[in-house]
Amino acid sequence: MKQLVIFLIILLSVNHQAQEMKKAFINAKVYTVNEKQPVAEAVVIESNKIIFVGTNAEASKMIDSNTEVIDLKGKFLMPGFIDNHVHFISGGHYLLGIDLRPAQSTNEFKTILKDYAKQHPGKWITGGYWNHENWEVKDLPTKEMIDEAVADQPVFVERLDGHMGVANSLALKMAGITKDTQSPEGGLIVKDPKTGEPTGVLKDNAMNLIYRIIPESTDEENYEALLAALNEAKKLGVTSVHDITYSDALKAFERAKSEGKLTCRIYTRWPISDYSWLVEKNIKAGSGDELIKMGSLKAFADGSLGSSTAWFFDKYHQDTTIFGLPMDIITDGTMEKWCIDADKNGLQLSVHAIGDRANSYMLDIFEKVIKTNPQWDRRFRIEHAQHVRFQDVPRFAELGVIASVQPYHCIDDGVWAEKRIGPERIKYTYPFKSFLEAGVKLCFGTDWYVAPLNPILGLYAAVTRRTLDDKNPDGWIPEQKISIEDAIKCYTINSAYAAFEENIKGSIEVGKLADMIVLSDDLLSIDPVKIKDVQVLMTIFDGKIIYRK
């Protein structure tokens, strides 16, 4: 009996190995993002690793009866995209929920809400991700506006940047928000200047007054959202993401991994308020395996430009009473304490900073961390880094701070940003070129669900800076445009570096993970204006072809 069991184990092992065929991708225009071997004709993979990069002739010597040959017929093969900033589960919920982005007017906004409520009676309506800058009249929505569409079920729908939302009267009542309710530190309850009544709009920390009464998504709902997100990612060539992660999301990731459905690598970044939990578990930066990693933290220094809560040195152009909103952990000194302690325990710090003052403040904090703690390969990150004073740009390089940017925001914000902060501050907005010239490590992502998950649009934005309204054909702040080669690096090897993973992915090299994509066009030779139309034809993840168009 014992011999039979051993025989069956050996037989199963042999059969498994037979199924693990090599794959040879030949006749391709391979852009490797490897400076030592930038281009090639063929790539051979075995299991989940790259075992050869070179010419067709050399590759042919490796082809045998256990090799699947894929003739790419001259198509463009490159590393899979690594998105440096997503809200992955939330993105999945967005795909499955209400979508207010298409609304071009308040009437369309109300119609979408009304129709959705009919299909989902009695439930909270959340998400939506509206953008009033796309409306004919660009005033913020109000509770009365929503009440006209949905009055008998609670509604709290967010602006697309996630830093502002609007509630209907029922939701405000359920949350106990009245004219007498004070705005929390780091947040704002917008009130009518005449009556003092809340308009329904809540900004940043004030949104928590509503969030705390909204029922949490179930584990099954989160898992369905994850599967939707994974399906979207593979169609767009996204093979790795840096996720803003909470414990419920981690459950979904681990379940997908155990069921063999995790078709995207997840670099988790936990709320900085939970850093002590990671310390207790002895988790350091880069802990985990090739599918799920931990050890990075996410904090917020300020809000967003679209919500007028990004923190600036000077007042807003259209509202000279405000500088923006620093988060409460900044004003009470907690940010500095947490950053120093978390770094001392080997955790990576990544902090959302949009306004120039928020960016400068975080550079100051990081400098204190360096002076206080022993040296290690810490790889600080500032997420978004959208509005940075010119004198602060070289400080990123000096302090080893990665500028973790989402270029699509540039061509979206460029439509309306100047009216928020005026013509002078606009000059140092999204300074991609300045970062690179200063020697700053720049990496790219999308901020999905806030922006589309499609990395091709990010490449287009970084290279052309043509705003979505087509009013800047030569580029918005054109001196900050970068080359397609640099943009690709930012979306591959540089994003891998930002997660301590440049040795295992981010380029097509022997020994690295076989995460690659095939595109419809050659990104290096196509007219930059046409980059946005490039399609993903194939996605290879962990050595398996998971998507074909």
XYZ file of C-alpha atoms in Angstrom, residues 37 53 62 83 108 130 149 196 201 219 227 256-257 271 301 320 322 346 373 435 491 499 519:
23
model
C 18.909 44.674 -22.959
C 14.988 36.923 -23.503
C 14.683 26.158 -26.492
C -0.467 50.397 -10.526
C -28.995 63.769 -15.064
C -20.013 62.335 -9.168
C -34.978 62.034 -6.516
C -27.097 77.692 9.143
C -22.194 68.255 1.766
C -17.467 39.356 3.286
C -13.618 39.330 -8.516
C -9.021 34.543 -3.822
C -5.445 33.354 -3.352
C -3.952 52.750 7.614
C -1.888 64.832 5.230
C -9.801 83.660 -0.130
C -9.474 79.027 3.149
C 10.742 48.716 9.737
C 16.022 56.634 13.505
C 10.929 65.311 -10.614
C 4.364 52.280 -14.650
C 7.233 48.182 -3.275
C -0.446 45.647 -26.972
